[in-house]
mmCIF file with all atom_site columns, C-alpha atoms in Angstrom:
data_model
loop_
_atom_site.group_PDB
_atom_site.id
_atom_site.type_symbol
_atom_site.label_atom_id
_atom_site.label_alt_id
_atom_site.label_comp_id
_atom_site.label_asym_id
_atom_site.label_entity_id
_atom_site.label_seq_id
_atom_site.pdbx_PDB_ins_code
_atom_site.Cartn_x
_atom_site.Cartn_y
_atom_site.Cartn_z
_atom_site.occupancy
_atom_site.B_iso_or_equiv
_atom_site.pdbx_formal_charge
_atom_site.auth_seq_id
_atom_site.auth_comp_id
_atom_site.auth_asym_id
_atom_site.auth_atom_id
_atom_site.pdbx_PDB_model_num
ATOM 1  C CA . UNK A 1 1  ? 91.581 52.886 6.091  1.00 61.00 ? 573 UNK A CA 1
ATOM 2  C CA . UNK A 1 2  ? 92.612 50.351 8.775  1.00 81.00 ? 574 UNK A CA 1
ATOM 3  C CA . UNK A 1 3  ? 88.973 49.489 9.460  1.00 82.00 ? 575 UNK A CA 1
ATOM 4  C CA . UNK A 1 4  ? 88.356 47.637 6.189  1.00 82.00 ? 576 UNK A CA 1
ATOM 5  C CA . UNK A 1 5  ? 91.119 44.980 6.618  1.00 82.00 ? 577 UNK A CA 1
ATOM 6  C CA . UNK A 1 6  ? 89.932 44.379 10.183 1.00 83.00 ? 578 UNK A CA 1
ATOM 7  C CA . UNK A 1 7  ? 86.390 43.780 8.958  1.00 85.00 ? 579 UNK A CA 1
ATOM 8  C CA . UNK A 1 8  ? 87.652 41.291 6.377  1.00 83.00 ? 580 UNK A CA 1
ATOM 9  C CA . UNK A 1 9  ? 89.673 39.430 9.035  1.00 84.00 ? 581 UNK A CA 1
ATOM 10 C CA . UNK A 1 10 ? 86.540 39.178 11.176 1.00 84.00 ? 582 UNK A CA 1
ATOM 11 C CA . UNK A 1 11 ? 84.598 37.801 8.217  1.00 89.00 ? 583 UNK A CA 1
ATOM 12 C CA . UNK A 1 12 ? 87.337 35.209 7.615  1.00 89.00 ? 584 UNK A CA 1
ATOM 13 C CA . UNK A 1 13 ? 87.000 34.019 11.205 1.00 88.00 ? 585 UNK A CA 1
ATOM 14 C CA . UNK A 1 14 ? 83.222 33.775 10.825 1.00 89.00 ? 586 UNK A CA 1
ATOM 15 C CA . UNK A 1 15 ? 83.504 31.736 7.639  1.00 91.00 ? 587 UNK A CA 1
ATOM 16 C CA . UNK A 1 16 ? 86.085 29.416 9.230  1.00 90.00 ? 588 UNK A CA 1
ATOM 17 C CA . UNK A 1 17 ? 83.821 28.864 12.244 1.00 91.00 ? 589 UNK A CA 1
ATOM 18 C CA . UNK A 1 18 ? 80.879 28.094 9.959  1.00 93.00 ? 590 UNK A CA 1
ATOM 19 C CA . UNK A 1 19 ? 82.921 25.537 7.997  1.00 90.00 ? 591 UNK A CA 1
ATOM 20 C CA . UNK A 1 20 ? 84.100 23.828 11.195 1.00 91.00 ? 592 UNK A CA 1
ATOM 21 C CA . UNK A 1 21 ? 80.529 23.716 12.518 1.00 92.00 ? 593 UNK A CA 1
ATOM 22 C CA . UNK A 1 22 ? 79.314 22.192 9.232  1.00 89.00 ? 594 UNK A CA 1
ATOM 23 C CA . UNK A 1 23 ? 82.078 19.590 9.321  1.00 84.00 ? 595 UNK A CA 1
ATOM 24 C CA . UNK A 1 24 ? 81.181 18.578 12.877 1.00 88.00 ? 596 UNK A CA 1
ATOM 25 C CA . UNK A 1 25 ? 77.459 18.318 12.068 1.00 89.00 ? 597 UNK A CA 1
ATOM 26 C CA . UNK A 1 26 ? 78.106 16.257 8.940  1.00 82.00 ? 598 UNK A CA 1
ATOM 27 C CA . UNK A 1 27 ? 80.498 13.945 10.785 1.00 80.00 ? 599 UNK A CA 1
ATOM 28 C CA . UNK A 1 28 ? 77.925 13.325 13.530 1.00 86.00 ? 600 UNK A CA 1
ATOM 29 C CA . UNK A 1 29 ? 75.355 12.362 10.902 1.00 81.00 ? 601 UNK A CA 1
ATOM 30 C CA . UNK A 1 30 ? 77.757 9.977  9.197  1.00 78.00 ? 602 UNK A CA 1
ATOM 31 C CA . UNK A 1 31 ? 78.785 8.311  12.450 1.00 79.00 ? 603 UNK A CA 1
ATOM 32 C CA . UNK A 1 32 ? 75.152 7.918  13.514 1.00 82.00 ? 604 UNK A CA 1
ATOM 33 C CA . UNK A 1 33 ? 74.430 5.850  10.391 1.00 79.00 ? 605 UNK A CA 1
ATOM 34 C CA . UNK A 1 34 ? 77.025 3.257  11.475 1.00 81.00 ? 606 UNK A CA 1
ATOM 35 C CA . UNK A 1 35 ? 78.081 2.715  7.870  1.00 82.00 ? 607 UNK A CA 1
ATOM 36 C CA . UNK A 1 36 ? 81.747 1.711  7.722  1.00 85.00 ? 608 UNK A CA 1
ATOM 37 C CA . UNK A 1 37 ? 82.190 2.949  4.136  1.00 87.00 ? 609 UNK A CA 1
ATOM 38 C CA . UNK A 1 38 ? 80.906 6.443  4.885  1.00 84.00 ? 610 UNK A CA 1
ATOM 39 C CA . UNK A 1 39 ? 82.960 6.556  8.075  1.00 84.00 ? 611 UNK A CA 1
ATOM 40 C CA . UNK A 1 40 ? 86.154 5.720  6.183  1.00 88.00 ? 612 UNK A CA 1
ATOM 41 C CA . UNK A 1 41 ? 85.457 8.056  3.255  1.00 89.00 ? 613 UNK A CA 1
ATOM 42 C CA . UNK A 1 42 ? 85.836 11.217 5.355  1.00 85.00 ? 614 UNK A CA 1
ATOM 43 C CA . UNK A 1 43 ? 89.445 10.728 6.554  1.00 88.00 ? 615 UNK A CA 1
ATOM 44 C CA . UNK A 1 44 ? 90.459 9.015  3.313  1.00 93.00 ? 616 UNK A CA 1
ATOM 45 C CA . UNK A 1 45 ? 89.186 11.969 1.271  1.00 92.00 ? 617 UNK A CA 1
ATOM 46 C CA . UNK A 1 46 ? 91.065 14.419 3.471  1.00 89.00 ? 618 UNK A CA 1
ATOM 47 C CA . UNK A 1 47 ? 94.261 12.358 3.184  1.00 93.00 ? 619 UNK A CA 1
ATOM 48 C CA . UNK A 1 48 ? 93.938 12.054 -0.597 1.00 94.00 ? 620 UNK A CA 1
ATOM 49 C CA . UNK A 1 49 ? 93.324 15.775 -1.039 1.00 92.00 ? 621 UNK A CA 1
ATOM 50 C CA . UNK A 1 50 ? 95.735 17.236 1.513  1.00 92.00 ? 622 UNK A CA 1
ATOM 51 C CA . UNK A 1 51 ? 98.700 14.870 1.398  1.00 95.00 ? 623 UNK A CA 1
ATOM 52 C CA . UNK A 1 52 ? 98.472 13.304 -2.072 1.00 94.00 ? 624 UNK A CA 1
ATOM 53 C CA . UNK A 1 53 ? 97.191 16.458 -3.843 1.00 93.00 ? 625 UNK A CA 1
ATOM 54 C CA . UNK A 1 54 ? 94.513 14.538 -5.722 1.00 93.00 ? 626 UNK A CA 1
ATOM 55 C CA . UNK A 1 55 ? 91.944 16.741 -7.441 1.00 94.00 ? 627 UNK A CA 1
ATOM 56 C CA . UNK A 1 56 ? 88.765 17.158 -5.390 1.00 93.00 ? 628 UNK A CA 1
ATOM 57 C CA . UNK A 1 57 ? 86.555 16.394 -8.402 1.00 95.00 ? 629 UNK A CA 1
ATOM 58 C CA . UNK A 1 58 ? 88.242 13.004 -8.796 1.00 95.00 ? 630 UNK A CA 1
ATOM 59 C CA . UNK A 1 59 ? 87.737 12.277 -5.096 1.00 94.00 ? 631 UNK A CA 1
ATOM 60 C CA . UNK A 1 60 ? 84.041 13.170 -5.332 1.00 93.00 ? 632 UNK A CA 1
ATOM 61 C CA . UNK A 1 61 ? 83.558 10.990 -8.425 1.00 96.00 ? 633 UNK A CA 1
ATOM 62 C CA . UNK A 1 62 ? 85.369 8.058  -6.791 1.00 94.00 ? 634 UNK A CA 1
ATOM 63 C CA . UNK A 1 63 ? 83.396 8.351  -3.537 1.00 93.00 ? 635 UNK A CA 1
ATOM 64 C CA . UNK A 1 64 ? 80.133 8.639  -5.468 1.00 93.00 ? 636 UNK A CA 1
ATOM 65 C CA . UNK A 1 65 ? 81.025 5.487  -7.381 1.00 95.00 ? 637 UNK A CA 1
ATOM 66 C CA . UNK A 1 66 ? 81.769 3.616  -4.132 1.00 92.00 ? 638 UNK A CA 1
ATOM 67 C CA . UNK A 1 67 ? 78.459 4.697  -2.602 1.00 90.00 ? 639 UNK A CA 1
ATOM 68 C CA . UNK A 1 68 ? 76.597 3.722  -5.774 1.00 93.00 ? 640 UNK A CA 1
ATOM 69 C CA . UNK A 1 69 ? 78.148 0.253  -5.677 1.00 92.00 ? 641 UNK A CA 1
ATOM 70 C CA . UNK A 1 70 ? 77.309 -0.127 -1.977 1.00 89.00 ? 642 UNK A CA 1
ATOM 71 C CA . UNK A 1 71 ? 73.688 0.900  -2.552 1.00 88.00 ? 643 UNK A CA 1
ATOM 72 C CA . UNK A 1 72 ? 73.399 -1.433 -5.549 1.00 90.00 ? 644 UNK A CA 1
ATOM 73 C CA . UNK A 1 73 ? 74.719 -4.376 -3.553 1.00 88.00 ? 645 UNK A CA 1
ATOM 74 C CA . UNK A 1 74 ? 72.385 -3.652 -0.616 1.00 85.00 ? 646 UNK A CA 1
ATOM 75 C CA . UNK A 1 75 ? 69.319 -3.434 -2.847 1.00 87.00 ? 647 UNK A CA 1
ATOM 76 C CA . UNK A 1 76 ? 70.336 -6.549 -4.766 1.00 84.00 ? 648 UNK A CA 1
ATOM 77 C CA . UNK A 1 77 ? 70.498 -8.511 -1.494 1.00 81.00 ? 649 UNK A CA 1
ATOM 78 C CA . UNK A 1 78 ? 67.216 -7.011 -0.372 1.00 74.00 ? 650 UNK A CA 1
ATOM 79 C CA . UNK A 1 79 ? 68.853 -5.455 2.669  1.00 58.00 ? 651 UNK A CA 1
ATOM 80 C CA . UNK A 1 80 ? 67.623 -1.928 2.099  1.00 55.00 ? 652 UNK A CA 1
ATOM 81 C CA . UNK A 1 81 ? 64.469 -0.805 0.380  1.00 52.00 ? 653 UNK A CA 1
ATOM 82 C CA . UNK A 1 82 ? 65.333 2.449  -1.356 1.00 49.00 ? 654 UNK A CA 1
ATOM 83 C CA . UNK A 1 83 ? 62.145 3.510  -3.118 1.00 44.00 ? 655 UNK A CA 1
#
């Protein structure tokens, strides 16, 4: 019966490693875009969720709104052609 908890612990480690790998890959993609808003959203979202205990859904909605506004302003100026 001691085998089953050990298997679950191993699966937890695998899931944690996968999440860390995903976070690193996503962060590299964001930093490569050289977009200051996207670069600031990552640590600000973590801070809001972890330290301020703000609901994740509210953070996602707020960040989506910020990105929508940024895209709208870029297309209005003609800076980016999103077709």
